[in-house]
Protein backbone atom coordinates (compact mmCIF):
# COMPACT_ATOMS: atom_id res chain seq x y z
CA UNK A 1 0.00 0.00 0.00
CA UNK A 2 1.42 3.37 -1.02
CA UNK A 3 1.54 6.32 1.31
CA UNK A 4 1.00 9.77 -0.13
CA UNK A 5 2.34 13.15 0.91
CA UNK A 6 0.79 16.47 0.02
CA UNK A 7 2.17 19.95 -0.46
CA UNK A 8 -0.64 22.44 -0.09
CA UNK A 9 -1.40 26.13 -0.15
CA UNK A 10 -4.12 27.72 1.95
CA UNK A 11 -5.43 31.26 1.50
CA UNK A 12 -7.50 33.67 3.57
CA UNK A 13 -9.41 34.73 0.44
CA UNK A 14 -8.71 35.27 -3.26
CA UNK A 15 -5.31 37.00 -3.48
CA UNK A 16 -5.19 37.02 0.32
CA UNK A 17 -2.62 35.83 2.83
CA UNK A 18 -1.04 32.49 1.87
CA UNK A 19 0.28 29.55 3.85
CA UNK A 20 2.25 26.61 2.42
CA UNK A 21 2.53 23.29 4.22
CA UNK A 22 3.21 19.57 3.85
CA UNK A 23 1.28 16.64 5.33
CA UNK A 24 0.54 12.95 4.89
CA UNK A 25 -3.18 13.45 5.67
CA UNK A 26 -4.52 16.41 3.70
CA UNK A 27 -8.15 16.05 4.77
CA UNK A 28 -7.28 15.97 8.46
CA UNK A 29 -4.73 18.78 8.17
CA UNK A 30 -7.09 21.17 6.37
CA UNK A 31 -9.85 20.26 8.85
CA UNK A 32 -7.53 21.33 11.68
CA UNK A 33 -6.85 24.66 9.93
CA UNK A 34 -10.55 25.24 9.23
CA UNK A 35 -11.57 24.52 12.81
CA UNK A 36 -8.79 26.63 14.31
CA UNK A 37 -7.40 23.99 16.65
CA UNK A 38 -4.12 25.88 16.68
CA UNK A 39 -5.46 28.96 18.48
CA UNK A 40 -2.18 30.87 18.43
CA UNK A 41 -1.01 29.84 14.98
CA UNK A 42 -0.36 31.91 11.86
CA UNK A 43 -3.34 30.47 9.98
CA UNK A 44 -5.74 31.22 12.83
CA UNK A 45 -4.39 34.75 13.31
CA UNK A 46 -4.92 35.62 9.64
CA UNK A 47 -8.06 33.55 8.94
CA UNK A 48 -6.30 31.26 6.48
CA UNK A 49 -8.46 28.19 5.84
CA UNK A 50 -9.24 27.90 2.10
CA UNK A 51 -7.46 25.04 0.37
CA UNK A 52 -6.59 26.61 -2.98
CA UNK A 53 -3.80 24.33 -4.23
CA UNK A 54 -2.28 20.94 -3.54
CA UNK A 55 -0.05 18.39 -5.16
CA UNK A 56 0.66 14.80 -4.21
CA UNK A 57 3.73 12.54 -4.19
CA UNK A 58 4.70 9.15 -2.79
CA UNK A 59 8.11 10.42 -1.68
CA UNK A 60 8.29 12.29 1.63
CA UNK A 61 11.64 13.88 0.76
CA UNK A 62 10.24 15.23 -2.50
CA UNK A 63 7.26 16.67 -0.66
CA UNK A 64 9.47 18.42 1.91
CA UNK A 65 11.78 19.75 -0.80
CA UNK A 66 8.82 21.05 -2.82
CA UNK A 67 7.33 22.75 0.24
CA UNK A 68 10.64 24.51 0.90
CA UNK A 69 10.90 25.50 -2.77
CA UNK A 70 7.42 27.04 -2.82
CA UNK A 71 7.95 28.80 0.52
CA UNK A 72 11.03 30.50 -0.96
CA UNK A 73 9.18 31.71 -4.05
CA UNK A 74 8.04 35.27 -4.61
CA UNK A 75 4.37 35.79 -3.83
CA UNK A 76 3.59 36.41 -7.52
CA UNK A 77 4.97 32.96 -8.42
CA UNK A 78 2.75 31.32 -5.79
CA UNK A 79 -0.28 33.17 -7.15
CA UNK A 80 0.55 32.00 -10.68
CA UNK A 81 0.85 28.42 -9.42
CA UNK A 82 -2.57 28.63 -7.77
CA UNK A 83 -4.16 30.24 -10.84
CA UNK A 84 -2.70 27.54 -13.12
CA UNK A 85 -4.77 24.85 -11.37
CA UNK A 86 -7.50 26.86 -9.64
CA UNK A 87 -8.15 30.16 -11.47
CA UNK A 88 -11.24 30.97 -9.40
CA UNK A 89 -9.52 30.23 -6.07
CA UNK A 90 -12.26 27.75 -5.13
CA UNK A 91 -11.96 26.05 -1.76
CA UNK A 92 -10.89 22.53 -2.79
CA UNK A 93 -11.57 20.98 0.62
CA UNK A 94 -14.96 19.48 -0.29
CA UNK A 95 -13.44 18.07 -3.49
CA UNK A 96 -10.84 16.09 -1.53
CA UNK A 97 -13.40 14.83 0.99
CA UNK A 98 -15.37 12.91 -1.64
PDB file of C-alpha atoms in Angstrom:
ATOM      1  CA  UNK A   1       0.000   0.000   0.000  1.00  0.00           C
ATOM      2  CA  UNK A   2       1.416   3.370  -1.019  1.00  0.00           C
ATOM      3  CA  UNK A   3       1.543   6.322   1.308  1.00  0.00           C
ATOM      4  CA  UNK A   4       1.004   9.775  -0.131  1.00  0.00           C
ATOM      5  CA  UNK A   5       2.341  13.149   0.912  1.00  0.00           C
ATOM      6  CA  UNK A   6       0.791  16.474   0.021  1.00  0.00           C
ATOM      7  CA  UNK A   7       2.172  19.951  -0.457  1.00  0.00           C
ATOM      8  CA  UNK A   8      -0.644  22.435  -0.091  1.00  0.00           C
ATOM      9  CA  UNK A   9      -1.397  26.130  -0.146  1.00  0.00           C
ATOM     10  CA  UNK A  10      -4.118  27.722   1.953  1.00  0.00           C
ATOM     11  CA  UNK A  11      -5.431  31.263   1.505  1.00  0.00           C
ATOM     12  CA  UNK A  12      -7.495  33.666   3.571  1.00  0.00           C
ATOM     13  CA  UNK A  13      -9.412  34.733   0.439  1.00  0.00           C
ATOM     14  CA  UNK A  14      -8.714  35.269  -3.256  1.00  0.00           C
ATOM     15  CA  UNK A  15      -5.314  36.998  -3.483  1.00  0.00           C
ATOM     16  CA  UNK A  16      -5.187  37.015   0.320  1.00  0.00           C
ATOM     17  CA  UNK A  17      -2.618  35.832   2.826  1.00  0.00           C
ATOM     18  CA  UNK A  18      -1.035  32.494   1.869  1.00  0.00           C
ATOM     19  CA  UNK A  19       0.283  29.546   3.849  1.00  0.00           C
ATOM     20  CA  UNK A  20       2.251  26.614   2.416  1.00  0.00           C
ATOM     21  CA  UNK A  21       2.525  23.292   4.222  1.00  0.00           C
ATOM     22  CA  UNK A  22       3.206  19.575   3.854  1.00  0.00           C
ATOM     23  CA  UNK A  23       1.277  16.635   5.331  1.00  0.00           C
ATOM     24  CA  UNK A  24       0.543  12.954   4.887  1.00  0.00           C
ATOM     25  CA  UNK A  25      -3.181  13.449   5.668  1.00  0.00           C
ATOM     26  CA  UNK A  26      -4.525  16.406   3.698  1.00  0.00           C
ATOM     27  CA  UNK A  27      -8.149  16.047   4.771  1.00  0.00           C
ATOM     28  CA  UNK A  28      -7.277  15.969   8.459  1.00  0.00           C
ATOM     29  CA  UNK A  29      -4.731  18.779   8.172  1.00  0.00           C
ATOM     30  CA  UNK A  30      -7.088  21.171   6.375  1.00  0.00           C
ATOM     31  CA  UNK A  31      -9.849  20.259   8.850  1.00  0.00           C
ATOM     32  CA  UNK A  32      -7.534  21.335  11.683  1.00  0.00           C
ATOM     33  CA  UNK A  33      -6.849  24.655   9.927  1.00  0.00           C
ATOM     34  CA  UNK A  34     -10.552  25.241   9.230  1.00  0.00           C
ATOM     35  CA  UNK A  35     -11.568  24.520  12.807  1.00  0.00           C
ATOM     36  CA  UNK A  36      -8.788  26.633  14.307  1.00  0.00           C
ATOM     37  CA  UNK A  37      -7.405  23.993  16.654  1.00  0.00           C
ATOM     38  CA  UNK A  38      -4.116  25.878  16.684  1.00  0.00           C
ATOM     39  CA  UNK A  39      -5.464  28.963  18.476  1.00  0.00           C
ATOM     40  CA  UNK A  40      -2.177  30.874  18.433  1.00  0.00           C
ATOM     41  CA  UNK A  41      -1.005  29.845  14.981  1.00  0.00           C
ATOM     42  CA  UNK A  42      -0.360  31.913  11.859  1.00  0.00           C
ATOM     43  CA  UNK A  43      -3.341  30.471   9.976  1.00  0.00           C
ATOM     44  CA  UNK A  44      -5.743  31.224  12.828  1.00  0.00           C
ATOM     45  CA  UNK A  45      -4.392  34.747  13.308  1.00  0.00           C
ATOM     46  CA  UNK A  46      -4.922  35.623   9.635  1.00  0.00           C
ATOM     47  CA  UNK A  47      -8.059  33.551   8.944  1.00  0.00           C
ATOM     48  CA  UNK A  48      -6.302  31.255   6.483  1.00  0.00           C
ATOM     49  CA  UNK A  49      -8.457  28.194   5.835  1.00  0.00           C
ATOM     50  CA  UNK A  50      -9.240  27.903   2.104  1.00  0.00           C
ATOM     51  CA  UNK A  51      -7.461  25.038   0.368  1.00  0.00           C
ATOM     52  CA  UNK A  52      -6.590  26.613  -2.984  1.00  0.00           C
ATOM     53  CA  UNK A  53      -3.797  24.331  -4.228  1.00  0.00           C
ATOM     54  CA  UNK A  54      -2.278  20.944  -3.537  1.00  0.00           C
ATOM     55  CA  UNK A  55      -0.047  18.386  -5.160  1.00  0.00           C
ATOM     56  CA  UNK A  56       0.661  14.795  -4.210  1.00  0.00           C
ATOM     57  CA  UNK A  57       3.726  12.540  -4.195  1.00  0.00           C
ATOM     58  CA  UNK A  58       4.701   9.153  -2.793  1.00  0.00           C
ATOM     59  CA  UNK A  59       8.115  10.418  -1.678  1.00  0.00           C
ATOM     60  CA  UNK A  60       8.288  12.292   1.627  1.00  0.00           C
ATOM     61  CA  UNK A  61      11.642  13.876   0.757  1.00  0.00           C
ATOM     62  CA  UNK A  62      10.242  15.228  -2.503  1.00  0.00           C
ATOM     63  CA  UNK A  63       7.262  16.674  -0.656  1.00  0.00           C
ATOM     64  CA  UNK A  64       9.469  18.417   1.905  1.00  0.00           C
ATOM     65  CA  UNK A  65      11.784  19.754  -0.799  1.00  0.00           C
ATOM     66  CA  UNK A  66       8.825  21.047  -2.820  1.00  0.00           C
ATOM     67  CA  UNK A  67       7.333  22.749   0.240  1.00  0.00           C
ATOM     68  CA  UNK A  68      10.644  24.511   0.898  1.00  0.00           C
ATOM     69  CA  UNK A  69      10.904  25.497  -2.767  1.00  0.00           C
ATOM     70  CA  UNK A  70       7.416  27.044  -2.821  1.00  0.00           C
ATOM     71  CA  UNK A  71       7.950  28.796   0.523  1.00  0.00           C
ATOM     72  CA  UNK A  72      11.027  30.503  -0.959  1.00  0.00           C
ATOM     73  CA  UNK A  73       9.182  31.715  -4.046  1.00  0.00           C
ATOM     74  CA  UNK A  74       8.040  35.273  -4.612  1.00  0.00           C
ATOM     75  CA  UNK A  75       4.372  35.789  -3.833  1.00  0.00           C
ATOM     76  CA  UNK A  76       3.589  36.407  -7.521  1.00  0.00           C
ATOM     77  CA  UNK A  77       4.973  32.961  -8.420  1.00  0.00           C
ATOM     78  CA  UNK A  78       2.748  31.325  -5.789  1.00  0.00           C
ATOM     79  CA  UNK A  79      -0.275  33.169  -7.146  1.00  0.00           C
ATOM     80  CA  UNK A  80       0.546  32.002 -10.677  1.00  0.00           C
ATOM     81  CA  UNK A  81       0.851  28.416  -9.417  1.00  0.00           C
ATOM     82  CA  UNK A  82      -2.566  28.632  -7.769  1.00  0.00           C
ATOM     83  CA  UNK A  83      -4.156  30.239 -10.836  1.00  0.00           C
ATOM     84  CA  UNK A  84      -2.704  27.545 -13.115  1.00  0.00           C
ATOM     85  CA  UNK A  85      -4.768  24.848 -11.366  1.00  0.00           C
ATOM     86  CA  UNK A  86      -7.501  26.855  -9.639  1.00  0.00           C
ATOM     87  CA  UNK A  87      -8.154  30.157 -11.473  1.00  0.00           C
ATOM     88  CA  UNK A  88     -11.243  30.969  -9.398  1.00  0.00           C
ATOM     89  CA  UNK A  89      -9.520  30.231  -6.067  1.00  0.00           C
ATOM     90  CA  UNK A  90     -12.263  27.750  -5.127  1.00  0.00           C
ATOM     91  CA  UNK A  91     -11.962  26.048  -1.762  1.00  0.00           C
ATOM     92  CA  UNK A  92     -10.890  22.526  -2.794  1.00  0.00           C
ATOM     93  CA  UNK A  93     -11.567  20.976   0.615  1.00  0.00           C
ATOM     94  CA  UNK A  94     -14.960  19.480  -0.287  1.00  0.00           C
ATOM     95  CA  UNK A  95     -13.439  18.065  -3.486  1.00  0.00           C
ATOM     96  CA  UNK A  96     -10.836  16.092  -1.534  1.00  0.00           C
ATOM     97  CA  UNK A  97     -13.396  14.829   0.995  1.00  0.00           C
ATOM     98  CA  UNK A  98     -15.371  12.908  -1.639  1.00  0.00           C
TER      99      UNK A  98
END
